[in-house]
Short mmCIF file of C-alpha atoms in Angstrom, two decimals:
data_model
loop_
_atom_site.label_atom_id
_atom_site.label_comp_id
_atom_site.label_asym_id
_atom_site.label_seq_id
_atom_site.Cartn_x
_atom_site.Cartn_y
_atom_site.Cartn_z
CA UNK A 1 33.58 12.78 27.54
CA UNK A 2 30.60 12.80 29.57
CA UNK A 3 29.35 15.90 27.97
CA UNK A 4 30.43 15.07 24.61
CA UNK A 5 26.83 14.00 23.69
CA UNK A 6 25.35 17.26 24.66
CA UNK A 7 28.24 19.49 22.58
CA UNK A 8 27.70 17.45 19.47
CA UNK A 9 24.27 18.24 19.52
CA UNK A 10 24.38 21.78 20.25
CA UNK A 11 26.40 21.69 17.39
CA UNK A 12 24.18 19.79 14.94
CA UNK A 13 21.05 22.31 16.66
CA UNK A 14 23.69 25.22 15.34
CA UNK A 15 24.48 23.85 11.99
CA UNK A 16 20.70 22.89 11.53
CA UNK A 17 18.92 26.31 12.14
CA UNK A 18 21.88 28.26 10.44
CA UNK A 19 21.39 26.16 7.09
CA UNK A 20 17.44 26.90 7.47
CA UNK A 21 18.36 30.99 8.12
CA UNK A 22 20.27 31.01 4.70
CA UNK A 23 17.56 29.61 3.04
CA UNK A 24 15.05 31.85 4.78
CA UNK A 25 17.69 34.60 3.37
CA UNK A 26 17.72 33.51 -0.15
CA UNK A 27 13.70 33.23 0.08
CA UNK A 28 13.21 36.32 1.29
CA UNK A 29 15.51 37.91 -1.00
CA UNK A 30 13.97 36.17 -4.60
CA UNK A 31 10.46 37.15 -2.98
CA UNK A 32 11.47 41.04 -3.02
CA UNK A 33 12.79 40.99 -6.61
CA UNK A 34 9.01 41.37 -7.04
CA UNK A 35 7.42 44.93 -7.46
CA UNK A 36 6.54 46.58 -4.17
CA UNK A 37 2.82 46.81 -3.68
CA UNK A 38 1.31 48.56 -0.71
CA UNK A 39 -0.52 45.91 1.24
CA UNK A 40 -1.12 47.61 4.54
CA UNK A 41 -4.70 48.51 4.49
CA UNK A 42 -7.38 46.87 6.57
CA UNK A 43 -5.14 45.42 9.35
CA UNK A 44 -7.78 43.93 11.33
CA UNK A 45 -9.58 42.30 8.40
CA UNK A 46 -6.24 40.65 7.29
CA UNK A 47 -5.84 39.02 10.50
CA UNK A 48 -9.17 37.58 10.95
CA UNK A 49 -8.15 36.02 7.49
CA UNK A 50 -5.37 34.55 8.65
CA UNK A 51 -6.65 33.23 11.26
CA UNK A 52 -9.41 31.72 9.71
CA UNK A 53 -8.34 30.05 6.87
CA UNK A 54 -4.51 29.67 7.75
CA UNK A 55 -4.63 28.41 11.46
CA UNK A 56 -8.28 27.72 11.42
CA UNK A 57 -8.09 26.03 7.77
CA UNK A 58 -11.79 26.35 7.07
CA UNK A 59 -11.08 26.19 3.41
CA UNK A 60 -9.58 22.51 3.57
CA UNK A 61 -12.34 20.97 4.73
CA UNK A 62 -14.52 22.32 1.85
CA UNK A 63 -13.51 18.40 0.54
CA UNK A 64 -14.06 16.53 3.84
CA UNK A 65 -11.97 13.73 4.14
CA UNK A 66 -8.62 15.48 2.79
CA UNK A 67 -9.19 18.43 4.95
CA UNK A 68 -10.29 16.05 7.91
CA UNK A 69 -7.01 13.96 7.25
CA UNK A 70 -5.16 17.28 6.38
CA UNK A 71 -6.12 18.49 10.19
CA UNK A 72 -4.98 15.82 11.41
CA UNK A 73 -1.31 16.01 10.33
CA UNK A 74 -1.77 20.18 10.43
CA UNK A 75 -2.92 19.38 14.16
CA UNK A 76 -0.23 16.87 14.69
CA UNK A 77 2.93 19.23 13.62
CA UNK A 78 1.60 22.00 15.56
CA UNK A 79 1.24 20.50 18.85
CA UNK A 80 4.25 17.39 18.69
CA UNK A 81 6.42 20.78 18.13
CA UNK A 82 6.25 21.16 22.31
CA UNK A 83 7.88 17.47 22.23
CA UNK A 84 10.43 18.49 19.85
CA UNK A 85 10.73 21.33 22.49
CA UNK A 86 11.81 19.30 25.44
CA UNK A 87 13.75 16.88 23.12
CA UNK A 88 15.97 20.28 22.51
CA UNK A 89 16.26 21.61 26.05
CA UNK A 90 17.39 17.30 26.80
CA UNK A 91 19.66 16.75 24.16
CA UNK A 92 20.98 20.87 25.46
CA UNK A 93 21.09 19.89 28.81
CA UNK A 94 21.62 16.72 29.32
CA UNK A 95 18.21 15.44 31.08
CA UNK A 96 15.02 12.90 31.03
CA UNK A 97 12.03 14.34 30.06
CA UNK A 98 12.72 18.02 31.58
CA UNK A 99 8.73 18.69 31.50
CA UNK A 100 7.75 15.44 33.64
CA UNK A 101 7.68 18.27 36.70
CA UNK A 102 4.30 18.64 35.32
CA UNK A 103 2.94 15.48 36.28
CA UNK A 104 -0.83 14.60 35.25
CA UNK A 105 -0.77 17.57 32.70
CA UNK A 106 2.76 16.02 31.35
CA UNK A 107 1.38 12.36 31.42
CA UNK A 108 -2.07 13.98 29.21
CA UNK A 109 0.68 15.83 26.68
CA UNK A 110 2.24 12.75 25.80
CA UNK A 111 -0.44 10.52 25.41
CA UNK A 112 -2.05 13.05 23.43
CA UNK A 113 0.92 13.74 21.32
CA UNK A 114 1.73 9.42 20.79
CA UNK A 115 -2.50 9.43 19.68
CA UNK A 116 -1.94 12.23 17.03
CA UNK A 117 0.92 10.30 16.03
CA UNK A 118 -0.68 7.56 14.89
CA UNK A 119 -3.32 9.32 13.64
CA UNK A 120 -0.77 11.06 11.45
CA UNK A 121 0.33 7.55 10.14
CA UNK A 122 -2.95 6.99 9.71
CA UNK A 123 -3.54 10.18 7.47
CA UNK A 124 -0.12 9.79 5.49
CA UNK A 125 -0.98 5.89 4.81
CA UNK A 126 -4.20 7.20 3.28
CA UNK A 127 -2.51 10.20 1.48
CA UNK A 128 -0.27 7.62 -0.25
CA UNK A 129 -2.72 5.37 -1.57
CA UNK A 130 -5.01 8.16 -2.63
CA UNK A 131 -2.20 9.29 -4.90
CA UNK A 132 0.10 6.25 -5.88
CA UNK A 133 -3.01 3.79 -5.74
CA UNK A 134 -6.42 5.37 -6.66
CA UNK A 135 -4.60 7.73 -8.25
CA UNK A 136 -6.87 11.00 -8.06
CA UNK A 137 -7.06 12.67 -10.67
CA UNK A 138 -5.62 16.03 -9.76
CA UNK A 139 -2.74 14.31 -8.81
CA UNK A 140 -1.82 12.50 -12.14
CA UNK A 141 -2.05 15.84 -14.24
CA UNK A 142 1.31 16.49 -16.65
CA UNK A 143 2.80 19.06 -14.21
CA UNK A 144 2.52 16.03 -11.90
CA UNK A 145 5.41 14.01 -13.41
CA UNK A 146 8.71 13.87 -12.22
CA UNK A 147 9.93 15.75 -9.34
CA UNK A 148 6.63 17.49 -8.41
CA UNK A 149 5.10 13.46 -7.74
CA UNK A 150 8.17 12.37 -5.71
CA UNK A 151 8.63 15.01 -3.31
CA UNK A 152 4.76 14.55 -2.41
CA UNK A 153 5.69 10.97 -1.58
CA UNK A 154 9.07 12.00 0.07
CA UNK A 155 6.88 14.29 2.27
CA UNK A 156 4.76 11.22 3.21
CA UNK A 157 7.51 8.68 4.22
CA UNK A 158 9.44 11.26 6.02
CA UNK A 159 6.29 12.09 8.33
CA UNK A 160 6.01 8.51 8.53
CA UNK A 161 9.17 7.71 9.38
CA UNK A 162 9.52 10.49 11.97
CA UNK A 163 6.41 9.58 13.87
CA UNK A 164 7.75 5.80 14.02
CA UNK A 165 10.92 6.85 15.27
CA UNK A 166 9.13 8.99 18.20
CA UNK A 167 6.89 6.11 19.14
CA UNK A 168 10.05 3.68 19.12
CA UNK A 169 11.50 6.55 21.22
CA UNK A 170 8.87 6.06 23.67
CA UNK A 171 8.71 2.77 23.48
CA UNK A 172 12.43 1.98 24.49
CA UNK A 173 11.99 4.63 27.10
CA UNK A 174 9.28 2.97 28.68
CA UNK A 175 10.52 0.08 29.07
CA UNK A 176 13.69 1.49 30.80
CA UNK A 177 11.87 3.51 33.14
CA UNK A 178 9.96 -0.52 34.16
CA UNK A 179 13.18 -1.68 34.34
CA UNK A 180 14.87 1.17 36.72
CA UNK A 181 17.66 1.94 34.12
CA UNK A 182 19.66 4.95 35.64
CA UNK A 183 19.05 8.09 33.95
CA UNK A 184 15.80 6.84 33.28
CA UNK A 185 13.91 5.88 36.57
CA UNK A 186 12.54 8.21 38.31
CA UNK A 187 11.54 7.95 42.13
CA UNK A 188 7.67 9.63 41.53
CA UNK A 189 7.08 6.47 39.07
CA UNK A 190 6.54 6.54 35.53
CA UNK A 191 6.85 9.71 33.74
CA UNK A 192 4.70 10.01 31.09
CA UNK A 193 1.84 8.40 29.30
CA UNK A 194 1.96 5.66 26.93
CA UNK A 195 -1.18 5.04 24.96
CA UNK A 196 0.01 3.90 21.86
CA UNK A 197 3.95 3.24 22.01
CA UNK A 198 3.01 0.79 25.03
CA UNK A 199 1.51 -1.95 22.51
CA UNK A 200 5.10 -1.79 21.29
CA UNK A 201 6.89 -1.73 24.48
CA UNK A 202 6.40 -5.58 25.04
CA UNK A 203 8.61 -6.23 22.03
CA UNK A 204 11.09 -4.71 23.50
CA UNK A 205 11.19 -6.41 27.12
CA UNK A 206 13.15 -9.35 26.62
CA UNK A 207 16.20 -6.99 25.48
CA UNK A 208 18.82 -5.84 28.01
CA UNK A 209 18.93 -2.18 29.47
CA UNK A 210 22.08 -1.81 27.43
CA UNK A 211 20.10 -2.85 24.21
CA UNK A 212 16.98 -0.69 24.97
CA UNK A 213 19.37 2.42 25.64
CA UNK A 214 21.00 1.99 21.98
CA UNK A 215 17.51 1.58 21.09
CA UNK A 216 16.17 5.12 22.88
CA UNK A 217 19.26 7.03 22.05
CA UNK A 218 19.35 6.43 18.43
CA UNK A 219 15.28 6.66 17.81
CA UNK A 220 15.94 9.96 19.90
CA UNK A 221 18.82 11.15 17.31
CA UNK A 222 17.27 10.00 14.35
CA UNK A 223 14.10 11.70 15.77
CA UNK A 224 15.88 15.02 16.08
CA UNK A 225 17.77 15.03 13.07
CA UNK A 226 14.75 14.37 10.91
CA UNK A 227 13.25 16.71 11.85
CA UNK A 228 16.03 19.34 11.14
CA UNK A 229 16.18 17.65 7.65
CA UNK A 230 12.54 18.07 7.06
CA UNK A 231 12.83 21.87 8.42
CA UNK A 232 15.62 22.35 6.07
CA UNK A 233 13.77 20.33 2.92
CA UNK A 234 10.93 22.87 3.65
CA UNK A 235 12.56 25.47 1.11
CA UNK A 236 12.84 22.72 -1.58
CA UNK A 237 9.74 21.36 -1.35
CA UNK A 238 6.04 22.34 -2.03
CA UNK A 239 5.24 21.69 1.50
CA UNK A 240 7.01 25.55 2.28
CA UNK A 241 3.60 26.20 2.43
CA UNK A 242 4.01 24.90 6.21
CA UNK A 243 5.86 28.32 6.78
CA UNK A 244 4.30 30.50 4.46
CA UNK A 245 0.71 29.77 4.48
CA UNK A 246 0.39 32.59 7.63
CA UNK A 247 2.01 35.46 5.80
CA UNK A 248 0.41 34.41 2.06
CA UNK A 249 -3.30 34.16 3.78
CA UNK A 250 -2.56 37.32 5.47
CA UNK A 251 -1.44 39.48 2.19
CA UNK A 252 -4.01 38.24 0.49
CA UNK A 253 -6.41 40.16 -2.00
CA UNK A 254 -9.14 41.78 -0.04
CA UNK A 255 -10.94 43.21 -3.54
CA UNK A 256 -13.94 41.12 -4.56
CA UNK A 257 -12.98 38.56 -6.55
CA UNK A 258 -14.78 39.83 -9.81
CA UNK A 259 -12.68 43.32 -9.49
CA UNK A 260 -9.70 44.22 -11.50
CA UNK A 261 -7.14 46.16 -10.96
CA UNK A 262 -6.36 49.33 -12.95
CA UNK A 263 -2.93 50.26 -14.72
CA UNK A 264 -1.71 53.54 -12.66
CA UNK A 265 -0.33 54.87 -15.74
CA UNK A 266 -3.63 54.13 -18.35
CA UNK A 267 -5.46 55.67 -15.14
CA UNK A 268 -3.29 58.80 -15.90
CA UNK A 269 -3.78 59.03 -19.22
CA UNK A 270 -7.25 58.95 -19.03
CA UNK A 271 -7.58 61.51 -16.74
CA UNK A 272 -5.67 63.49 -18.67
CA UNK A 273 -7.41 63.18 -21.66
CA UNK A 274 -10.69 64.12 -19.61
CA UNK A 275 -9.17 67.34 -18.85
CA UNK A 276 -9.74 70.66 -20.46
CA UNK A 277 -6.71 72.16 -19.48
CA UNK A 278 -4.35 70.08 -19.83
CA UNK A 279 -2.14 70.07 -23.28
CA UNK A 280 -1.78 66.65 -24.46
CA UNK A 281 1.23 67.40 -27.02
CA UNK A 282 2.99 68.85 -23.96
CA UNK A 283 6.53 67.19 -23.54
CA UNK A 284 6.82 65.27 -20.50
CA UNK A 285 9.03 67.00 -17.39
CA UNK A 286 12.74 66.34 -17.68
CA UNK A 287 12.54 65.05 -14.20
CA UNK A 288 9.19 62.50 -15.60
CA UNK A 289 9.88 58.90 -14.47
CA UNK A 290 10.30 56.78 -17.78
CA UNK A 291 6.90 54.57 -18.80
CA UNK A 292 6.25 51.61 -16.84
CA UNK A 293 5.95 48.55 -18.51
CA UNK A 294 2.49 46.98 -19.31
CA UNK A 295 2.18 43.76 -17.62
CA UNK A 296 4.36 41.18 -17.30
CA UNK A 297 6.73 38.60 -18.97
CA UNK A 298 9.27 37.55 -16.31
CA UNK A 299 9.12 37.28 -12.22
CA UNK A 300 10.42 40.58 -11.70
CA UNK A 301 7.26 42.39 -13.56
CA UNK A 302 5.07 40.61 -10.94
CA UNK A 303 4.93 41.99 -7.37
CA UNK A 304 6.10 40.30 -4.26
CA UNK A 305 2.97 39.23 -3.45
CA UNK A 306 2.62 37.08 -6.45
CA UNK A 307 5.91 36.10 -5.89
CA UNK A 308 5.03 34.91 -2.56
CA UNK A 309 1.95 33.09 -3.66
CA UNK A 310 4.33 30.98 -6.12
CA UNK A 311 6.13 29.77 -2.96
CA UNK A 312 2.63 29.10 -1.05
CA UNK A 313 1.65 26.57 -3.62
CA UNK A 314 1.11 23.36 -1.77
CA UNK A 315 0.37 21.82 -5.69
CA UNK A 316 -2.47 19.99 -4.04
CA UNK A 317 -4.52 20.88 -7.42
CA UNK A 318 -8.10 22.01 -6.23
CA UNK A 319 -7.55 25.58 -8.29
CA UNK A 320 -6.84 23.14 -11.32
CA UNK A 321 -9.67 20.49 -11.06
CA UNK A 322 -11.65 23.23 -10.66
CA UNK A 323 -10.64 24.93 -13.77
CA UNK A 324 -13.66 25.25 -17.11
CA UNK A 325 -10.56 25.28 -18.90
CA UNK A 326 -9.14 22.85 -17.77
CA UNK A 327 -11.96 20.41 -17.42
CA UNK A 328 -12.47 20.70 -20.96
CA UNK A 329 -9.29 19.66 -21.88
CA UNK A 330 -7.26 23.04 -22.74
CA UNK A 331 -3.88 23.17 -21.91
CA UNK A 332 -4.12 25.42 -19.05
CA UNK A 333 -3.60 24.98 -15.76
CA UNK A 334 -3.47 27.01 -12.33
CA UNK A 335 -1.35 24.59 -10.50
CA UNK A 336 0.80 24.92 -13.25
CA UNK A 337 1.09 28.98 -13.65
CA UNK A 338 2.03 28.95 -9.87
CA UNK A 339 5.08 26.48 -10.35
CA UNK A 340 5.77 27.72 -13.35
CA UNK A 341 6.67 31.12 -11.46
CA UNK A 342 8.34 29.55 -8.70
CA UNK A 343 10.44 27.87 -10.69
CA UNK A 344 11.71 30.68 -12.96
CA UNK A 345 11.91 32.42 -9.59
CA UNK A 346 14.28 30.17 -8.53
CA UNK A 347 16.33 29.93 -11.75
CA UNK A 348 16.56 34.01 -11.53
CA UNK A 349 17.61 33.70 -7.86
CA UNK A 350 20.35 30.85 -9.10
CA UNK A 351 21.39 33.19 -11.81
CA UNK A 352 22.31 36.21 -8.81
CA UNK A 353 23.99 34.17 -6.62
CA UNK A 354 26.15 32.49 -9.17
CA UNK A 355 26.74 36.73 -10.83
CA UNK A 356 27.83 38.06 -7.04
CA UNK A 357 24.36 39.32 -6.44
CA UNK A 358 23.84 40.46 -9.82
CA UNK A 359 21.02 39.36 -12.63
CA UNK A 360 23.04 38.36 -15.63
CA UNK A 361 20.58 37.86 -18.81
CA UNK A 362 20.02 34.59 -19.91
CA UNK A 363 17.80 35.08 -22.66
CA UNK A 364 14.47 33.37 -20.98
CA UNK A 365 11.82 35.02 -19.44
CA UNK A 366 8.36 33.77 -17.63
CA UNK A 367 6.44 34.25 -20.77
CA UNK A 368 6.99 31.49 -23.56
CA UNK A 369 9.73 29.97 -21.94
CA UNK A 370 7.86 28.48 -19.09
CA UNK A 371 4.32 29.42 -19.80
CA UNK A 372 2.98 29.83 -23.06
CA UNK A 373 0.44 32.24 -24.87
CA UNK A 374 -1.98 29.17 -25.32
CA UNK A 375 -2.51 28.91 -21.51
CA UNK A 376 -3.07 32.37 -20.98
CA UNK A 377 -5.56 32.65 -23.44
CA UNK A 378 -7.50 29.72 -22.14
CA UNK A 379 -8.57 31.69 -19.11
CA UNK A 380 -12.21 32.14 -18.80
CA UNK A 381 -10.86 34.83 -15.61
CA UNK A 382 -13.85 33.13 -13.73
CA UNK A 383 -11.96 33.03 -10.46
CA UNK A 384 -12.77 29.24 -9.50
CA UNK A 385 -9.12 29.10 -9.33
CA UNK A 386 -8.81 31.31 -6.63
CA UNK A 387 -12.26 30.65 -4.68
CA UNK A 388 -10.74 26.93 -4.28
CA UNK A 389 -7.47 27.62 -3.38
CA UNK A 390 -6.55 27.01 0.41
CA UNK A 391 -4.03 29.16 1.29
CA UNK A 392 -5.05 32.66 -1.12
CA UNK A 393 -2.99 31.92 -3.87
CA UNK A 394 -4.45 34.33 -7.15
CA UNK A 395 -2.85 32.20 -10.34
CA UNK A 396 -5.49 34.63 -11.99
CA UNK A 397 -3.81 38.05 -11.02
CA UNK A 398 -0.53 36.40 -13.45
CA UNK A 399 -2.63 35.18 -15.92
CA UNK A 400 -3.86 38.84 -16.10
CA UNK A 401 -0.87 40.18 -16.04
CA UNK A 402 0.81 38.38 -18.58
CA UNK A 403 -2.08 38.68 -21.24
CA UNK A 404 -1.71 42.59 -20.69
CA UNK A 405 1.82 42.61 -21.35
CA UNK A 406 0.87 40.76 -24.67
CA UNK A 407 -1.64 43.10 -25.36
CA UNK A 408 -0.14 46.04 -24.55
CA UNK A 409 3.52 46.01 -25.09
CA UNK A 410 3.10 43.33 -27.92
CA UNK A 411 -0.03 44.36 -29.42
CA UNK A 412 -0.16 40.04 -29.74
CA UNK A 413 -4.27 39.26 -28.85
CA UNK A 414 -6.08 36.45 -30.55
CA UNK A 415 -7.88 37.64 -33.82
CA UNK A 416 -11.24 37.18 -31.91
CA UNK A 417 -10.24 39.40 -29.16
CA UNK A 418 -8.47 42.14 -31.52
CA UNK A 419 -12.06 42.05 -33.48
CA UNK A 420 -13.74 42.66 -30.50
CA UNK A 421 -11.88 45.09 -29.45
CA UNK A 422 -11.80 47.37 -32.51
CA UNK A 423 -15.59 47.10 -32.81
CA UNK A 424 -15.73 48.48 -29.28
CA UNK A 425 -13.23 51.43 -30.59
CA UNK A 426 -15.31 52.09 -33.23
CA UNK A 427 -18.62 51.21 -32.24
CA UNK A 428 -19.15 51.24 -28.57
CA UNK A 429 -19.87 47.39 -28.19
CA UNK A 430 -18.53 43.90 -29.56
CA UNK A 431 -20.63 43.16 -32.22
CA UNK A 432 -19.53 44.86 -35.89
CA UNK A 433 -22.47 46.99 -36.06
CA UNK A 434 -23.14 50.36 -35.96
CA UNK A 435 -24.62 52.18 -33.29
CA UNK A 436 -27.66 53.86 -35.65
CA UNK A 437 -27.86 50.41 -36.91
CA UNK A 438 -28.08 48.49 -33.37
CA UNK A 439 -31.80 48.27 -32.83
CA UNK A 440 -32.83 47.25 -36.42
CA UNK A 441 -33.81 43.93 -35.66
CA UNK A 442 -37.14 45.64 -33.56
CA UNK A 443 -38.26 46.92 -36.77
CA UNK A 444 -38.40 43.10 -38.73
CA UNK A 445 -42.10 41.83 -38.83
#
């Protein structure tokens, strides 16, 4: 019985991380149902990029006091992760604060992790009223409603509650360590530092040792098994962005933002239309791939990269309140396009694991049935989107992608844009005017 504590939670450690691996499996797997896209150029350029603007997030603070707030709960997870370190190797092994061997540097850690603490409760406290109170306008937007609003506030009180619990945790353990509770006490003194959970502690003195252990021991398990909730929440939630931010910042686009990518196969055709030789009624080479489709209409038409950028979203709405579009009240929105993915994403991935790893078709696609044609042809393509985004999601790159699928596969453009078009067939330029007739104006008096 005496190590009955320790094998329970080795199991709930076990059953914790293995639900969190599956889900890491199923991500990994709807991510590569994406076209494969060779992003290995320009190594060292893609790691100064993640380290800049995913560990070093020097695009939060672009809006100062949600990026300074943001830091401190980034800051906060980071570095109370070495607590939840020596809470494992405890709960594992059966001992008090394994690290207090450290002494002074041990007593600085845990001051310094109970001060970011309540600087976290600080942050979330402020995070909640900035979008249930003041209610900021990127956060009351349609694709807002629903589940998208409560799982930012579930995000909030489960921060909340887990940095109460640890300060409790400290609290209790404080006060047992005064009182010279076995297990606790420890001959060199005091282990640890207090800064924060020690203007709680005198609530707790007038309880008994046997009190203030039930106290410690279930903060401590409630602590724990938070925090494997909120690990394995991570994949439902918009905060996956936790996990993914590294490898989305790291993939992303290196082009110039103005620069478009060309169709392999119109590349082709062009070339071989440029070349004397070759014989453009020539049939194509039994052993020819078959055409590629133009564009896009559903998640698997989009590469992996894309795919992954749907799962970055942290929905925190700068690429949207940014938007001309959107500002001027068309339906479009970049927040939108990116959860719009990720959620037919998901539906596809729902649809193989309930066909045995197969794709049954369900009739729905990306296009239509989850974004529509009046979106995409709101786009202005002016890339604020992606300049404001934190993490290097491109909600452009889809846009573009869908609107060539509609005009190439569908031949379905605005009237406008099929105008346009056909003058610059037929005339080398926009307008519906000749070339001879182009410079006419000059010769009015």
């Amino acid at each position: 019985m005496e190590y009955l504590p320790n094998i329970l939670f080795a199991l709930l450690l076990v059953a914790g991380i293995g639900y969190f691996a599956r889900n890491v499996k199923r991500l990994s797997r709807n991510i590569k149902l994406g076209k494969r896209v060779d992003v290995s150029d320009n190594t060292s350029q893609r790691w100064k990029n993640m380290a800049r603007i995913a560990l070093g997030q020097n695009k939060m603070v672009v809006r100062p006091i949600a990026g300074f707030l943001h830091i401190i709960v980034y800051v906060g997870f980071v570095i109370i992760n070495i607590e939840v370190l020596e809470i494992i190797l405890d709960g594992l092994l059966g001992t008090h604060r394994l690290f207090g061997f450290l002494g002074g540097f041990y007593n600085v850690l845990i001051g310094s992790f109970e001060i970011l603490a309540f600087l976290v409760i600080v942050a979330v406290v402020i995070f909640w009223v900035r979008r249930n109170a003041i209610r900021l306008q990127r956060f009351v937007k349609p694709e807002m409603k629903g589940w998208p609003k409560k799982d930012g506030n579930w995000i909030l009180y489960i921060e909340l509650i887990l940095m109460f619990l640890f300060l409790t945790m400290n609290a209790a353990d404080y006060q047992l360590q005064l009182k010279g509770a076995a297990h606790y006490a420890n001959e060199a003194g005091i282990i640890g530092a207090f800064p924060v959970s020690g203007f709680m502690a005198p609530l707790l003195e007038d309880m008994s040792i046997a009190n203030l252990i039930i106290v410690e021991r279930a903060a401590w398990w409630l602590h724990i098994m938070g925090i494997l909730f909120f690990l394995n929440y991570l994949y439902y939630s918009k905060h996956l962005h936790i996990l993914l931010a590294f490898p989305n910042t790291y993939y992303g686009s290196l082009k110039p933002k103005g620069q478009f990518k060309n169709l392999e196969s119109v590349t082709n055709e062009v070339k071989l239309m440029m070349d004397p030789e070759a014989d453009p009624f020539a049939a194509p080479a039994d052993d020819a791939p078959d055409p590629e489709k133009f564009g896009a209409s559903d998640v698997s038409d989009l590469s992996w990269v894309q795919l992954l950028n749907a799962y970055t979203c942290t929905e925190c709405g700068r690429c949207t309140s940014e938007c001309p579009a959107n500002q001027t009240g068309k339906k479009l929105s970049p927040r939108k396009i990116m959860m719009d993915t990720r959620d037919r994403l998901e539906e596809v991935g729902k649809n193989i694991d309930a066909n045995n790893g197969s794709f049954v078709a369900d009739d729905k696609q990306l296009l239509d049935d989850y974004i529509s044609r009046e979106e995409l042809w709101a786009c202005t393509s002016c890339n604020a989107c992606v300049e404001a985004c934190p993490v290097s999601i491109d909600p452009l790159s889809i846009i573009m992608d869908m609107r060539q699928y509609l005009v190439m596969e569908q031949s379905a453009a605005p009237s406008d844009l099929n105008n346009m078009m056909g003058n610059i067939e037929n005339n080398g330029a926009p307008w519906p005017f000749n070339q001879m007739d182009r410079l006419n104006w000059a010769q009015e008096s």
